[in-house]
mmCIF file of C-alpha atoms in Angstrom:
data_model
loop_
_atom_site.group_PDB
_atom_site.id
_atom_site.type_symbol
_atom_site.label_atom_id
_atom_site.label_comp_id
_atom_site.label_asym_id
_atom_site.label_seq_id
_atom_site.Cartn_x
_atom_site.Cartn_y
_atom_site.Cartn_z
ATOM 1 C CA TYR A 1 56.574 -19.326 25.211
ATOM 2 C CA ALA A 2 54.545 -19.835 28.203
ATOM 3 C CA ALA A 3 53.006 -16.183 27.906
ATOM 4 C CA THR A 4 51.223 -17.157 24.632
ATOM 5 C CA LYS A 5 50.977 -20.937 24.047
ATOM 6 C CA LEU A 6 50.310 -23.013 27.095
ATOM 7 C CA HIS A 7 47.166 -23.189 28.461
ATOM 8 C CA LEU A 8 47.106 -23.049 32.324
ATOM 9 C CA PRO A 9 43.888 -23.035 34.040
ATOM 10 C CA ALA A 10 44.971 -24.731 37.465
ATOM 11 C CA LEU A 11 48.030 -21.849 37.790
ATOM 12 C CA ARG A 12 48.388 -20.369 41.706
ATOM 13 C CA SER A 13 51.380 -19.095 41.864
ATOM 14 C CA VAL A 14 54.246 -18.093 40.021
ATOM 15 C CA THR A 15 58.036 -17.429 40.447
ATOM 16 C CA TYR A 16 59.148 -14.799 37.844
ATOM 17 C CA GLY A 17 62.849 -14.708 37.562
ATOM 18 C CA ARG A 18 65.205 -13.854 34.592
ATOM 19 C CA GLY A 19 67.439 -16.272 33.245
ATOM 20 C CA ASP A 20 71.177 -15.547 32.918
ATOM 21 C CA THR A 21 71.349 -16.282 29.255
ATOM 22 C CA ARG A 22 68.809 -14.061 28.541
ATOM 23 C CA PRO A 23 70.222 -9.994 28.976
ATOM 24 C CA LEU A 24 67.466 -7.529 30.536
ATOM 25 C CA GLY A 25 66.070 -5.502 27.463
ATOM 26 C CA ASN A 26 63.034 -3.578 26.556
ATOM 27 C CA ASP A 27 61.324 -6.835 25.861
ATOM 28 C CA GLU A 28 61.396 -7.838 29.494
ATOM 29 C CA GLU A 29 58.682 -5.932 30.699
ATOM 30 C CA PRO A 30 55.752 -6.716 28.034
ATOM 31 C CA HIS A 31 56.989 -10.448 28.352
ATOM 32 C CA LEU A 32 56.076 -10.344 31.948
ATOM 33 C CA GLU A 33 52.899 -8.116 31.355
ATOM 34 C CA ARG A 34 52.082 -10.629 28.585
ATOM 35 C CA PHE A 35 52.331 -13.594 31.026
ATOM 36 C CA LEU A 36 49.783 -12.090 33.604
ATOM 37 C CA GLU A 37 47.236 -10.911 30.929
ATOM 38 C CA ARG A 38 46.835 -14.760 29.981
ATOM 39 C CA HIS A 39 47.215 -16.643 33.268
ATOM 40 C CA GLY A 40 46.938 -13.901 35.793
ATOM 41 C CA LEU A 41 43.156 -14.715 36.305
ATOM 42 C CA THR A 42 43.644 -17.911 38.695
ATOM 43 C CA LEU A 43 47.112 -16.526 40.244
ATOM 44 C CA GLU A 44 47.105 -16.328 44.247
ATOM 45 C CA GLU A 45 50.614 -15.831 44.717
ATOM 46 C CA LEU A 46 53.191 -13.768 42.540
ATOM 47 C CA THR A 47 57.001 -13.544 42.990
ATOM 48 C CA VAL A 48 59.089 -11.058 40.807
ATOM 49 C CA LEU A 49 62.828 -11.726 41.729
ATOM 50 C CA ASP A 50 63.919 -9.167 39.578
ATOM 51 C CA LYS A 51 64.118 -5.480 39.103
ATOM 52 C CA PRO A 52 62.450 -5.040 35.556
ATOM 53 C CA CYS A 53 61.378 -2.110 33.739
ATOM 54 C CA GLY A 54 59.061 -0.532 36.361
ATOM 55 C CA LYS A 55 56.136 -0.611 35.151
ATOM 56 C CA ASN A 56 55.064 -4.222 35.430
ATOM 57 C CA PHE A 57 52.347 -4.070 37.573
ATOM 58 C CA ARG A 58 50.235 -1.138 35.705
ATOM 59 C CA ARG A 59 47.389 -3.198 35.758
ATOM 60 C CA LEU A 60 48.062 -5.818 38.046
ATOM 61 C CA ASP A 61 44.510 -5.630 39.406
ATOM 62 C CA GLN A 62 43.150 -6.426 36.255
ATOM 63 C CA PHE A 63 45.132 -9.442 35.239
ATOM 64 C CA CYS A 64 45.261 -10.775 38.613
ATOM 65 C CA PRO A 65 42.011 -9.907 40.379
ATOM 66 C CA ILE A 66 42.379 -13.172 43.457
ATOM 67 C CA LEU A 67 45.772 -12.090 43.957
ATOM 68 C CA GLU A 68 46.537 -12.790 47.809
ATOM 69 C CA THR A 69 50.559 -12.458 47.706
ATOM 70 C CA LEU A 70 53.162 -10.544 45.980
ATOM 71 C CA ARG A 71 56.458 -10.672 46.653
ATOM 72 C CA THR A 72 59.043 -8.234 44.649
ATOM 73 C CA PRO A 73 61.984 -5.968 45.002
ATOM 74 C CA TYR A 74 61.215 -2.555 47.168
ATOM 75 C CA VAL A 75 61.508 -0.492 44.531
ATOM 76 C CA GLU A 76 59.091 -2.543 42.587
ATOM 77 C CA LEU A 77 55.626 -1.938 43.932
ATOM 78 C CA PRO A 78 52.717 -1.153 42.151
ATOM 79 C CA THR A 79 51.462 2.346 40.933
ATOM 80 C CA SER A 80 47.717 1.922 41.605
ATOM 81 C CA ALA A 81 45.961 -0.017 43.800
ATOM 82 C CA VAL A 82 45.815 -3.815 44.120
ATOM 83 C CA PRO A 83 42.449 -4.273 46.742
ATOM 84 C CA SER A 84 42.820 -8.077 46.841
ATOM 85 C CA VAL A 85 46.645 -8.372 48.097
ATOM 86 C CA LYS A 86 47.039 -9.545 51.883
ATOM 87 C CA THR A 87 50.453 -10.008 51.948
ATOM 88 C CA VAL A 88 53.224 -8.408 50.343
ATOM 89 C CA GLY A 89 56.678 -9.438 50.456
ATOM 90 C CA LEU A 90 60.013 -6.978 50.260
ATOM 91 C CA TYR A 91 63.375 -7.867 48.628
ATOM 92 C CA GLY A 92 66.254 -5.610 48.885
ATOM 93 C CA LEU A 93 65.430 -3.737 51.813
ATOM 94 C CA GLU A 94 69.491 -4.480 52.803
ATOM 95 C CA HIS A 95 69.833 -1.736 50.118
ATOM 96 C CA ALA A 96 66.981 0.580 50.845
ATOM 97 C CA PHE A 97 68.836 3.204 53.422
ATOM 98 C CA HIS A 98 71.782 3.645 51.009
ATOM 99 C CA GLU A 99 69.844 3.763 47.715
ATOM 100 C CA THR A 100 67.498 5.901 48.626
ATOM 101 C CA GLY A 101 69.866 8.534 50.458
ATOM 102 C CA PRO A 102 70.648 9.179 53.892
ATOM 103 C CA SER A 103 66.798 9.423 54.700
ATOM 104 C CA PRO A 104 65.500 7.219 57.818
ATOM 105 C CA GLU A 105 61.875 8.606 57.043
ATOM 106 C CA PHE A 106 61.993 6.689 54.167
ATOM 107 C CA GLY A 107 61.211 3.202 56.165
ATOM 108 C CA LYS A 108 58.025 5.171 57.200
ATOM 109 C CA ILE A 109 57.227 6.664 53.582
ATOM 110 C CA LEU A 110 57.538 2.853 52.311
ATOM 111 C CA VAL A 111 54.946 1.383 54.739
ATOM 112 C CA HIS A 112 52.416 4.190 53.750
ATOM 113 C CA THR A 113 53.039 3.271 50.094
ATOM 114 C CA ILE A 114 51.996 -0.137 50.790
ATOM 115 C CA PHE A 115 48.993 0.932 52.875
ATOM 116 C CA LYS A 116 48.078 3.246 49.855
ATOM 117 C CA HIS A 117 48.794 0.621 46.971
ATOM 118 C CA PHE A 118 47.261 -2.707 49.518
ATOM 119 C CA PRO A 119 44.467 -1.398 51.200
ATOM 120 C CA GLN A 120 43.545 -4.863 52.529
ATOM 121 C CA VAL A 121 47.367 -5.664 53.493
ATOM 122 C CA THR A 122 47.618 -7.625 56.938
ATOM 123 C CA ALA A 123 50.989 -8.584 56.467
ATOM 124 C CA ILE A 124 54.403 -7.294 55.399
ATOM 125 C CA GLN A 125 57.195 -9.425 54.925
ATOM 126 C CA ASP A 126 61.205 -8.867 54.563
ATOM 127 C CA MET A 127 62.227 -11.295 52.217
ATOM 128 C CA SER A 128 65.811 -10.650 52.861
ATOM 129 C CA TRP A 129 68.053 -12.249 55.327
ATOM 130 C CA ARG A 130 70.857 -10.024 54.997
ATOM 131 C CA SER A 131 68.408 -7.151 55.995
ATOM 132 C CA GLY A 132 67.356 -9.386 58.966
ATOM 133 C CA VAL A 133 70.992 -9.356 59.815
ATOM 134 C CA ILE A 134 71.528 -5.821 59.850
ATOM 135 C CA ARG A 135 68.659 -4.757 61.532
ATOM 136 C CA ARG A 136 69.146 -7.071 64.153
ATOM 137 C CA ARG A 137 73.081 -6.133 64.275
ATOM 138 C CA ALA A 138 71.829 -2.042 64.712
ATOM 139 C CA PHE A 139 69.875 -2.978 67.502
ATOM 140 C CA THR A 140 72.075 -5.277 69.375
ATOM 141 C CA ASN A 141 75.536 -3.413 68.721
ATOM 142 C CA TRP A 142 74.776 0.218 69.461
ATOM 143 C CA LYS A 143 78.740 0.547 68.709
ATOM 144 C CA ASP A 144 78.758 0.195 65.079
ATOM 145 C CA PRO A 145 79.455 3.508 63.231
ATOM 146 C CA GLU A 146 76.562 2.807 60.739
ATOM 147 C CA GLY A 147 73.846 1.267 63.419
ATOM 148 C CA LYS A 148 72.169 5.066 64.341
ATOM 149 C CA ASN A 149 71.337 5.248 60.660
ATOM 150 C CA TYR A 150 69.787 1.866 60.582
ATOM 151 C CA ARG A 151 68.165 2.129 63.869
ATOM 152 C CA GLU A 152 66.387 5.316 63.040
ATOM 153 C CA PHE A 153 65.509 3.438 59.204
ATOM 154 C CA TRP A 154 63.789 0.644 61.104
ATOM 155 C CA THR A 155 62.166 2.384 63.728
ATOM 156 C CA ASN A 156 60.550 4.545 61.444
ATOM 157 C CA LEU A 157 59.361 1.650 59.443
ATOM 158 C CA LEU A 158 58.315 -0.621 62.397
ATOM 159 C CA ARG A 159 56.696 2.149 64.112
ATOM 160 C CA ALA A 160 54.414 2.992 61.030
ATOM 161 C CA VAL A 161 53.894 -0.388 60.639
ATOM 162 C CA ARG A 162 53.291 -1.147 64.169
ATOM 163 C CA THR A 163 50.859 1.851 64.277
ATOM 164 C CA GLY A 164 48.821 0.913 61.244
ATOM 165 C CA LEU A 165 48.236 4.963 60.108
ATOM 166 C CA GLU A 166 48.216 6.239 56.768
ATOM 167 C CA GLY A 167 49.246 9.898 56.965
ATOM 168 C CA PRO A 168 46.171 12.413 56.536
ATOM 169 C CA ASN A 169 45.360 13.882 53.234
ATOM 170 C CA SER A 170 46.792 17.192 53.999
ATOM 171 C CA VAL A 171 49.181 18.748 56.415
ATOM 172 C CA GLY A 172 48.090 19.843 59.847
ATOM 173 C CA SER A 173 44.868 17.755 59.528
ATOM 174 C CA ASN A 174 43.307 14.601 60.961
ATOM 175 C CA GLU A 175 41.154 13.603 58.487
ATOM 176 C CA GLY A 176 42.005 10.822 56.362
ATOM 177 C CA PHE A 177 43.774 8.722 58.574
ATOM 178 C CA THR A 178 43.113 4.945 58.189
ATOM 179 C CA VAL A 179 44.004 2.627 61.165
ATOM 180 C CA ARG A 180 45.044 -0.982 59.954
ATOM 181 C CA LYS A 181 46.192 -3.987 61.574
ATOM 182 C CA VAL A 182 49.435 -5.252 59.954
ATOM 183 C CA THR A 183 52.286 -7.308 60.968
ATOM 184 C CA PHE A 184 55.612 -7.254 60.303
ATOM 185 C CA LEU A 185 57.410 -10.453 59.322
ATOM 186 C CA ASP A 186 61.317 -11.304 58.757
ATOM 187 C CA TRP A 187 62.634 -13.775 56.215
ATOM 188 C CA ARG A 188 62.059 -16.623 57.937
ATOM 189 C CA GLY A 189 58.092 -16.087 59.078
ATOM 190 C CA GLN A 190 58.905 -14.682 62.415
ATOM 191 C CA VAL A 191 56.951 -11.737 63.568
ATOM 192 C CA VAL A 192 59.248 -8.453 64.092
ATOM 193 C CA ASP A 193 57.722 -6.061 66.610
ATOM 194 C CA ALA A 194 59.973 -4.953 69.094
ATOM 195 C CA VAL A 195 61.626 -1.433 68.506
ATOM 196 C CA PRO A 196 64.694 -0.733 71.409
ATOM 197 C CA THR A 197 64.990 2.746 72.345
ATOM 198 C CA SER A 198 68.217 2.183 74.559
ATOM 199 C CA PRO A 199 71.198 0.161 74.383
ATOM 200 C CA PRO A 200 70.891 -3.168 75.348
ATOM 201 C CA GLY A 201 71.748 -4.410 78.844
ATOM 202 C CA GLU A 202 74.181 -7.505 80.112
ATOM 203 C CA LYS A 203 70.922 -9.734 80.482
ATOM 204 C CA SER A 204 69.534 -8.796 77.270
ATOM 205 C CA GLN A 205 69.431 -11.375 74.666
ATOM 206 C CA ALA A 206 72.161 -11.438 72.136
ATOM 207 C CA LEU A 207 72.176 -12.823 68.555
ATOM 208 C CA SER A 208 70.625 -15.915 68.034
ATOM 209 C CA PRO A 209 72.921 -18.776 66.579
ATOM 210 C CA ASP A 210 71.274 -18.473 63.455
ATOM 211 C CA ASP A 211 71.521 -14.944 63.548
ATOM 212 C CA GLN A 212 75.121 -14.983 64.553
ATOM 213 C CA LEU A 213 76.149 -17.261 61.495
ATOM 214 C CA MET A 214 74.088 -15.189 59.365
ATOM 215 C CA ASP A 215 76.034 -12.203 60.612
ATOM 216 C CA ALA A 216 79.151 -13.491 59.595
ATOM 217 C CA LEU A 217 78.508 -14.297 56.282
ATOM 218 C CA VAL A 218 77.263 -10.320 56.460
ATOM 219 C CA SER A 219 80.749 -9.448 57.558
ATOM 220 C CA ARG A 220 82.315 -11.837 54.729
ATOM 221 C CA THR A 221 80.606 -9.988 51.803
ATOM 222 C CA ARG A 222 82.084 -6.659 53.002
ATOM 223 C CA LEU A 223 85.343 -7.692 52.721
#
């Protein structure tokens, strides 16, 4: 209804999520596309909570020319450049390592994809509290059987963000590098920067009380 009937000239922010009463189908994609086509000109912030059909952002730069913040599942990034976006929020990063196979390099690939499609990006945010706990646990508990793989994944991702380098155009060539100053944030909006390279010592900081609570919740969901 909102996609075709309402007139919303002052609309600045939208959170799009599929209702439980309406099953995901072939009409899901054009529904969002129609909404953005009608109301996207004034949008500055767009949050897409679900994983639709994978083609929702084909003309995002045309529908939303002043969009500054985009939050979406990490598998739903646009396939073309959206120059106006400065902040990219990613949902589902806690699944990224397993869904993409045992490839720690995927973290770096993901960052380079973001650099390519969002040339003005200044901040990348992990929107998942669970992902944040898994990351913190991997760097504080080096005895965790899955910790090594997660550490490699997050180390590659964070180093790619920190160095701000978009890969060269050709293998073995230094031409085509673009240097960016980008900040990586956790789900609370706090900066994530340090990448430990060795197990924490006795005096190192353990999980904070908030992270301990979240860690307990994650552990219970594994049961």
